[in-house]
mmCIF file of C-alpha atoms in Angstrom:
data_model
loop_
_atom_site.group_PDB
_atom_site.id
_atom_site.type_symbol
_atom_site.label_atom_id
_atom_site.label_comp_id
_atom_site.label_asym_id
_atom_site.label_seq_id
_atom_site.Cartn_x
_atom_site.Cartn_y
_atom_site.Cartn_z
ATOM 1 C CA MET A 1038 -59.765 -39.337 -43.701
ATOM 2 C CA THR A 1039 -60.169 -40.617 -47.263
ATOM 3 C CA LYS A 1040 -57.453 -40.538 -49.933
ATOM 4 C CA GLN A 1041 -58.164 -38.577 -53.143
ATOM 5 C CA LYS A 1042 -56.110 -38.939 -56.327
ATOM 6 C CA THR A 1043 -57.006 -35.447 -57.473
ATOM 7 C CA ILE A 1044 -58.875 -32.558 -55.972
ATOM 8 C CA PRO A 1045 -62.506 -33.317 -56.803
ATOM 9 C CA PRO A 1046 -65.351 -30.782 -56.830
ATOM 10 C CA GLY A 1047 -66.396 -29.745 -53.305
ATOM 11 C CA PHE A 1048 -62.903 -30.128 -51.874
ATOM 12 C CA MET A 1049 -60.224 -27.478 -51.406
ATOM 13 C CA THR A 1050 -56.614 -27.370 -50.295
ATOM 14 C CA VAL A 1051 -55.578 -26.104 -46.875
ATOM 15 C CA GLY A 1052 -54.277 -22.920 -48.484
ATOM 16 C CA LYS A 1053 -57.586 -22.173 -50.197
ATOM 17 C CA ALA A 1054 -59.577 -23.008 -47.038
ATOM 18 C CA ALA A 1055 -57.370 -20.716 -44.976
ATOM 19 C CA LYS A 1056 -57.731 -17.879 -47.495
ATOM 20 C CA LYS A 1057 -61.515 -18.259 -47.583
ATOM 21 C CA MET A 1058 -61.825 -18.069 -43.804
ATOM 22 C CA GLY A 1059 -59.186 -15.391 -43.210
ATOM 23 C CA VAL A 1060 -56.892 -17.568 -41.111
ATOM 24 C CA THR A 1061 -53.379 -18.847 -41.650
ATOM 25 C CA VAL A 1062 -52.426 -22.300 -42.882
ATOM 26 C CA ARG A 1063 -50.509 -22.717 -39.641
ATOM 27 C CA THR A 1064 -53.745 -22.146 -37.676
ATOM 28 C CA LEU A 1065 -55.513 -24.944 -39.592
ATOM 29 C CA GLN A 1066 -52.535 -27.236 -39.075
ATOM 30 C CA TYR A 1067 -52.616 -26.456 -35.338
ATOM 31 C CA TYR A 1068 -56.358 -27.187 -35.098
ATOM 32 C CA ASP A 1069 -55.748 -30.491 -36.877
ATOM 33 C CA LYS A 1070 -52.912 -31.368 -34.498
ATOM 34 C CA GLU A 1071 -55.090 -30.538 -31.464
ATOM 35 C CA GLY A 1072 -57.948 -32.682 -32.772
ATOM 36 C CA LEU A 1073 -60.201 -29.671 -33.111
ATOM 37 C CA LEU A 1074 -60.719 -29.703 -36.877
ATOM 38 C CA SER A 1075 -59.261 -32.349 -39.180
ATOM 39 C CA PRO A 1076 -59.560 -32.189 -42.987
ATOM 40 C CA SER A 1077 -62.165 -34.468 -44.538
ATOM 41 C CA ALA A 1078 -59.741 -35.989 -47.033
ATOM 42 C CA GLU A 1079 -56.136 -36.153 -48.174
ATOM 43 C CA SER A 1080 -54.783 -36.344 -51.702
ATOM 44 C CA GLU A 1081 -52.407 -39.110 -52.714
ATOM 45 C CA GLY A 1082 -49.692 -36.465 -52.658
ATOM 46 C CA GLY A 1083 -50.379 -35.825 -48.961
ATOM 47 C CA ARG A 1084 -52.271 -32.545 -49.379
ATOM 48 C CA ARG A 1085 -54.993 -31.926 -46.814
ATOM 49 C CA LEU A 1086 -58.407 -31.361 -48.358
ATOM 50 C CA TYR A 1087 -61.304 -29.506 -46.775
ATOM 51 C CA THR A 1088 -65.015 -29.302 -47.595
ATOM 52 C CA ASP A 1089 -67.634 -26.596 -47.126
ATOM 53 C CA LYS A 1090 -68.841 -28.559 -44.103
ATOM 54 C CA ASP A 1091 -65.353 -28.245 -42.627
ATOM 55 C CA LEU A 1092 -65.498 -24.487 -43.203
ATOM 56 C CA ILE A 1093 -68.807 -24.293 -41.335
ATOM 57 C CA MET A 1094 -67.124 -26.073 -38.438
ATOM 58 C CA LEU A 1095 -64.141 -23.707 -38.722
ATOM 59 C CA HIS A 1096 -66.473 -20.707 -38.645
ATOM 60 C CA GLN A 1097 -68.000 -22.090 -35.465
ATOM 61 C CA ILE A 1098 -64.551 -22.448 -33.908
ATOM 62 C CA ILE A 1099 -63.573 -18.906 -34.864
ATOM 63 C CA SER A 1100 -66.852 -17.517 -33.506
ATOM 64 C CA LEU A 1101 -66.515 -19.306 -30.163
ATOM 65 C CA LYS A 1102 -62.859 -18.304 -29.879
ATOM 66 C CA SER A 1103 -63.784 -14.643 -30.449
ATOM 67 C CA LEU A 1104 -66.249 -14.948 -27.551
ATOM 68 C CA GLY A 1105 -63.439 -15.985 -25.236
ATOM 69 C CA PHE A 1106 -63.829 -19.768 -25.181
ATOM 70 C CA SER A 1107 -60.636 -21.758 -24.734
ATOM 71 C CA LEU A 1108 -59.770 -24.384 -27.328
ATOM 72 C CA ASP A 1109 -60.521 -27.116 -24.780
ATOM 73 C CA ASP A 1110 -63.989 -25.657 -24.192
ATOM 74 C CA ILE A 1111 -64.599 -25.386 -27.923
ATOM 75 C CA LYS A 1112 -63.550 -28.984 -28.453
ATOM 76 C CA LYS A 1113 -66.069 -30.158 -25.833
ATOM 77 C CA ARG A 1114 -68.916 -28.103 -27.269
ATOM 78 C CA LEU A 1115 -68.541 -28.475 -31.040
ATOM 79 C CA THR A 1116 -70.429 -31.761 -31.294
ATOM 80 C CA THR A 1117 -73.314 -30.576 -29.097
ATOM 81 C CA LEU A 1118 -74.234 -27.347 -30.889
ATOM 82 C CA GLU A 1119 -76.937 -28.757 -33.138
ATOM 83 C CA THR A 1120 -79.966 -26.604 -32.267
ATOM 84 C CA PRO A 1121 -80.535 -22.906 -31.489
ATOM 85 C CA ALA A 1122 -81.273 -23.914 -27.893
ATOM 86 C CA ASP A 1123 -77.851 -25.606 -27.662
ATOM 87 C CA VAL A 1124 -76.137 -22.463 -28.936
ATOM 88 C CA ALA A 1125 -78.154 -20.229 -26.587
ATOM 89 C CA LYS A 1126 -77.200 -22.385 -23.608
ATOM 90 C CA VAL A 1127 -73.499 -22.164 -24.434
ATOM 91 C CA LEU A 1128 -73.704 -18.402 -24.966
ATOM 92 C CA THR A 1129 -75.459 -18.006 -21.606
ATOM 93 C CA GLU A 1130 -72.612 -19.880 -19.917
ATOM 94 C CA GLN A 1131 -70.051 -17.701 -21.652
ATOM 95 C CA ALA A 1132 -71.947 -14.529 -20.733
ATOM 96 C CA ASN A 1133 -71.842 -15.610 -17.077
ATOM 97 C CA ASP A 1134 -68.088 -16.225 -17.343
ATOM 98 C CA ILE A 1135 -67.601 -12.762 -18.828
ATOM 99 C CA ARG A 1136 -69.627 -11.186 -16.014
ATOM 100 C CA LYS A 1137 -67.362 -12.893 -13.481
ATOM 101 C CA LYS A 1138 -64.284 -11.576 -15.288
ATOM 102 C CA ILE A 1139 -65.779 -8.071 -15.282
ATOM 103 C CA GLU A 1140 -66.373 -8.321 -11.520
ATOM 104 C CA GLN A 1141 -62.782 -9.500 -10.983
ATOM 105 C CA LEU A 1142 -61.376 -6.700 -13.146
ATOM 106 C CA THR A 1143 -63.561 -4.126 -11.384
ATOM 107 C CA ALA A 1144 -62.301 -5.365 -8.006
ATOM 108 C CA SER A 1145 -58.702 -5.181 -9.268
ATOM 109 C CA LEU A 1146 -59.241 -1.634 -10.538
ATOM 110 C CA THR A 1147 -60.696 -0.594 -7.179
ATOM 111 C CA ALA A 1148 -57.731 -2.172 -5.378
ATOM 112 C CA ILE A 1149 -55.266 -0.305 -7.589
ATOM 113 C CA GLU A 1150 -57.015 3.022 -6.975
ATOM 114 C CA GLN A 1151 -57.075 2.385 -3.221
ATOM 115 C CA LEU A 1152 -53.410 1.376 -3.220
ATOM 116 C CA LYS A 1153 -52.538 4.574 -5.116
ATOM 117 C CA THR A 1154 -54.193 6.599 -2.346
ATOM 118 C CA GLU A 1155 -52.298 4.700 0.353
ATOM 119 C CA VAL A 1156 -48.970 5.034 -1.505
ATOM 120 C CA LEU A 1157 -49.308 8.822 -1.608
ATOM 121 C CA GLN A 1158 -50.171 8.933 2.108
ATOM 122 C CA MET A 1159 -47.210 6.735 3.105
ATOM 123 C CA GLN A 1160 -44.706 9.217 1.609
ATOM 124 C CA THR A 1161 -42.047 6.488 1.268
ATOM 125 C CA VAL A 1162 -41.555 3.671 -1.218
ATOM 126 C CA ASN A 1163 -42.122 0.330 0.533
ATOM 127 C CA PHE A 1164 -43.056 -2.508 -1.805
ATOM 128 C CA LYS A 1165 -43.390 -4.931 1.097
ATOM 129 C CA LYS A 1166 -46.204 -2.818 2.510
ATOM 130 C CA TYR A 1167 -47.707 -2.405 -0.953
ATOM 131 C CA ALA A 1168 -47.880 -6.182 -1.288
ATOM 132 C CA ASP A 1169 -49.542 -6.519 2.137
ATOM 133 C CA ILE A 1170 -52.109 -3.873 1.245
ATOM 134 C CA ILE A 1171 -52.933 -5.593 -2.054
ATOM 135 C CA VAL A 1172 -53.328 -8.973 -0.312
ATOM 136 C CA ASN A 1173 -55.692 -7.458 2.250
ATOM 137 C CA LEU A 1174 -57.667 -5.674 -0.462
ATOM 138 C CA GLN A 1175 -58.091 -9.000 -2.250
ATOM 139 C CA MET A 1176 -59.270 -10.492 1.061
ATOM 140 C CA ASN A 1177 -61.869 -7.701 1.259
ATOM 141 C CA ASN A 1178 -60.359 -6.717 4.595
ATOM 142 C CA GLU A 1179 -61.842 -3.253 5.171
ATOM 143 C CA PHE A 1180 -59.017 -2.413 7.577
ATOM 144 C CA TYR A 1181 -56.273 -2.787 4.952
ATOM 145 C CA TYR A 1182 -55.258 0.864 5.417
ATOM 146 C CA LEU A 1183 -53.984 0.119 8.954
ATOM 147 C CA ILE A 1184 -50.962 -1.587 7.386
ATOM 148 C CA LYS A 1185 -49.354 1.770 6.643
ATOM 149 C CA ARG A 1186 -49.214 2.414 10.402
ATOM 150 C CA PHE A 1187 -47.060 -0.664 11.042
ATOM 151 C CA ASP A 1188 -43.269 -0.681 10.841
ATOM 152 C CA ASP A 1189 -41.471 -3.517 9.009
ATOM 153 C CA ASP A 1190 -40.725 -5.490 12.208
ATOM 154 C CA THR A 1191 -44.390 -5.476 13.240
ATOM 155 C CA LEU A 1192 -45.478 -6.486 9.753
ATOM 156 C CA ASP A 1193 -42.981 -9.369 9.792
ATOM 157 C CA HIS A 1194 -44.462 -10.449 13.123
ATOM 158 C CA ILE A 1195 -48.004 -10.307 11.707
ATOM 159 C CA ARG A 1196 -47.004 -12.367 8.669
ATOM 160 C CA SER A 1197 -45.437 -15.044 10.907
ATOM 161 C CA GLN A 1198 -48.388 -15.169 13.332
ATOM 162 C CA PHE A 1199 -51.443 -14.842 11.107
ATOM 163 C CA ASP A 1200 -52.608 -16.398 7.887
ATOM 164 C CA LYS A 1201 -55.663 -15.077 6.017
ATOM 165 C CA GLU A 1202 -58.285 -16.781 8.193
ATOM 166 C CA LYS A 1203 -56.556 -16.079 11.507
ATOM 167 C CA GLY A 1204 -55.967 -12.458 10.551
ATOM 168 C CA LEU A 1205 -59.605 -11.809 9.684
ATOM 169 C CA ASP A 1206 -60.772 -13.677 12.788
ATOM 170 C CA PHE A 1207 -58.488 -11.562 14.990
ATOM 171 C CA MET A 1208 -59.744 -8.305 13.477
ATOM 172 C CA ASN A 1209 -63.353 -9.389 13.955
ATOM 173 C CA ARG A 1210 -62.751 -10.190 17.629
ATOM 174 C CA PHE A 1211 -60.819 -6.948 18.109
ATOM 175 C CA ASN A 1212 -63.666 -4.905 16.633
ATOM 176 C CA LEU A 1213 -66.300 -6.717 18.675
ATOM 177 C CA LEU A 1214 -64.395 -5.881 21.866
ATOM 178 C CA SER A 1215 -63.901 -2.288 20.708
ATOM 179 C CA ASP A 1216 -67.658 -2.003 20.168
ATOM 180 C CA LYS A 1217 -68.278 -3.312 23.693
ATOM 181 C CA ILE A 1218 -65.809 -0.796 25.155
ATOM 182 C CA LEU A 1219 -67.460 1.960 23.132
ATOM 183 C CA GLN A 1220 -70.812 0.943 24.618
ATOM 184 C CA LEU A 1221 -69.328 1.054 28.128
ATOM 185 C CA GLN A 1222 -68.282 4.621 27.478
ATOM 186 C CA LYS A 1223 -71.704 5.564 26.091
ATOM 187 C CA ASP A 1224 -73.437 3.982 29.080
ATOM 188 C CA ASN A 1225 -71.073 5.800 31.493
ATOM 189 C CA VAL A 1226 -69.985 2.503 33.045
ATOM 190 C CA PRO A 1227 -67.083 3.279 35.448
ATOM 191 C CA PRO A 1228 -63.720 1.791 34.348
ATOM 192 C CA GLU A 1229 -63.290 0.239 37.797
ATOM 193 C CA SER A 1230 -66.621 -1.650 37.623
ATOM 194 C CA GLU A 1231 -66.639 -5.434 37.407
ATOM 195 C CA LYS A 1232 -68.414 -5.329 34.044
ATOM 196 C CA SER A 1233 -65.770 -3.026 32.619
ATOM 197 C CA GLN A 1234 -62.836 -4.967 34.035
ATOM 198 C CA GLN A 1235 -64.121 -8.255 32.574
ATOM 199 C CA ILE A 1236 -64.131 -6.713 29.096
ATOM 200 C CA ILE A 1237 -60.737 -5.056 29.673
ATOM 201 C CA LYS A 1238 -59.289 -8.466 30.611
ATOM 202 C CA LYS A 1239 -60.504 -9.893 27.290
ATOM 203 C CA TYR A 1240 -58.992 -6.917 25.501
ATOM 204 C CA TRP A 1241 -55.629 -7.412 27.192
ATOM 205 C CA ASP A 1242 -55.753 -11.153 26.437
ATOM 206 C CA LEU A 1243 -56.202 -10.208 22.775
ATOM 207 C CA ILE A 1244 -53.158 -7.913 22.897
ATOM 208 C CA THR A 1245 -51.135 -10.720 24.495
ATOM 209 C CA GLU A 1246 -52.291 -13.071 21.733
ATOM 210 C CA PHE A 1247 -51.227 -10.557 19.093
ATOM 211 C CA THR A 1248 -47.756 -10.089 20.571
ATOM 212 C CA ASP A 1249 -47.425 -13.812 21.341
ATOM 213 C CA GLY A 1250 -46.243 -12.761 24.795
ATOM 214 C CA ASP A 1251 -43.488 -10.474 23.494
ATOM 215 C CA MET A 1252 -43.998 -7.391 25.672
ATOM 216 C CA SER A 1253 -41.195 -5.543 23.869
ATOM 217 C CA MET A 1254 -43.762 -4.901 21.118
ATOM 218 C CA LEU A 1255 -45.955 -2.792 23.416
ATOM 219 C CA PRO A 1256 -44.271 0.576 22.739
ATOM 220 C CA LYS A 1257 -44.730 0.044 19.007
ATOM 221 C CA LEU A 1258 -48.377 -0.917 19.474
ATOM 222 C CA MET A 1259 -48.936 2.180 21.630
ATOM 223 C CA GLU A 1260 -47.434 4.325 18.876
ATOM 224 C CA ILE A 1261 -49.551 2.621 16.207
ATOM 225 C CA GLY A 1262 -52.700 2.927 18.300
ATOM 226 C CA ASN A 1263 -52.156 6.601 19.082
ATOM 227 C CA ILE A 1264 -54.581 8.470 16.822
ATOM 228 C CA ASP A 1265 -54.230 12.255 16.883
ATOM 229 C CA ASN A 1266 -56.313 13.078 13.842
ATOM 230 C CA ALA A 1267 -58.894 10.498 12.813
ATOM 231 C CA ALA A 1268 -58.982 9.977 9.046
ATOM 232 C CA ASN A 1269 -62.142 7.845 8.949
ATOM 233 C CA GLU A 1270 -65.062 6.564 10.995
ATOM 234 C CA TRP A 1271 -63.122 3.565 12.365
ATOM 235 C CA GLU A 1272 -60.280 5.763 13.644
ATOM 236 C CA GLU A 1273 -62.795 8.191 15.148
ATOM 237 C CA LYS A 1274 -64.370 5.316 17.044
ATOM 238 C CA GLN A 1275 -60.966 4.018 18.113
ATOM 239 C CA LYS A 1276 -60.037 7.401 19.586
ATOM 240 C CA ILE A 1277 -63.064 7.178 21.896
ATOM 241 C CA VAL A 1278 -62.174 3.583 22.779
ATOM 242 C CA ASN A 1279 -58.598 4.637 23.616
ATOM 243 C CA ASP A 1280 -59.824 7.383 25.956
ATOM 244 C CA TYR A 1281 -61.765 4.787 27.940
ATOM 245 C CA LEU A 1282 -59.035 2.143 27.734
ATOM 246 C CA LYS A 1283 -56.282 4.215 29.305
ATOM 247 C CA PRO A 1284 -57.740 4.508 32.840
ATOM 248 C CA ALA A 1285 -59.423 1.087 32.597
ATOM 249 C CA LEU A 1286 -56.100 -0.634 31.828
ATOM 250 C CA GLN A 1287 -54.350 1.240 34.631
ATOM 251 C CA ILE A 1288 -56.942 -0.110 37.087
ATOM 252 C CA TYR A 1289 -56.624 -3.597 35.588
ATOM 253 C CA PHE A 1290 -52.823 -3.613 35.976
ATOM 254 C CA SER A 1291 -53.074 -2.128 39.448
ATOM 255 C CA ASN A 1292 -55.311 -5.028 40.484
ATOM 256 C CA LEU A 1293 -52.797 -7.431 38.946
ATOM 257 C CA GLY A 1294 -49.930 -5.773 40.764
ATOM 258 C CA VAL A 1295 -47.881 -5.427 37.604
ATOM 259 C CA ASN A 1296 -47.780 -2.968 34.681
ATOM 260 C CA PRO A 1297 -46.321 -4.423 31.451
ATOM 261 C CA PHE A 1298 -46.005 -0.933 29.970
ATOM 262 C CA GLU A 1299 -43.835 0.183 32.869
ATOM 263 C CA GLU A 1300 -41.767 -3.003 32.645
ATOM 264 C CA THR A 1301 -40.899 -2.326 29.012
ATOM 265 C CA LYS A 1302 -39.483 1.077 29.941
ATOM 266 C CA LYS A 1303 -36.882 -0.431 32.262
#
């Protein structure tokens, strides 16, 4: 920055530059401090002096800022915007960023609308469940609505046993087994058949994994799994699965010589 005794033609004070560009003096001082736009000269009295070239640079900063660029991004790009192609490239990048933000906001709006529906169905205020539903919506877990069926103790158990990846993996395995049981029912495979009992064993192993061996959770799981009126396609399918499971599990436990459901009643 050069020192000027007076204000020569082509130079202007920070106040005049700010007025011309419709910004505050404080804004120009901040840009100078951040190394974004420094004045071209300084008078002997310490007054910052700007040129028309500085104003062109300031206009560029204001334009990029209005498009949503951060000051750090602007600082990186200012020296490279020398041709129309350079400007077009930067605008393309910013347009892509905006599209991503729109997608994120759209997903958030959808989650809020879905949560509103679940809140009205739950009939009680439970912010812990609300938080779980939101997390599962953000995970794109299509079975988020099942959370409203769980009591607080079961939800605490789920939180302690499953992180995001484990939770989604468990649901995928559960649904794969449910589909296999549904196929058994469609194919009229007897519950006592070897094919059926092999799949039922895997199903029971999955339940044991979920409870971590705590059989006292079984009554709660039976209550959660009891679907009187199906509200969607998944619950409709699960009702059919449950009808097949009941006799198949009884045969499985009979072969084992023990019934965990009966044990929990004692």
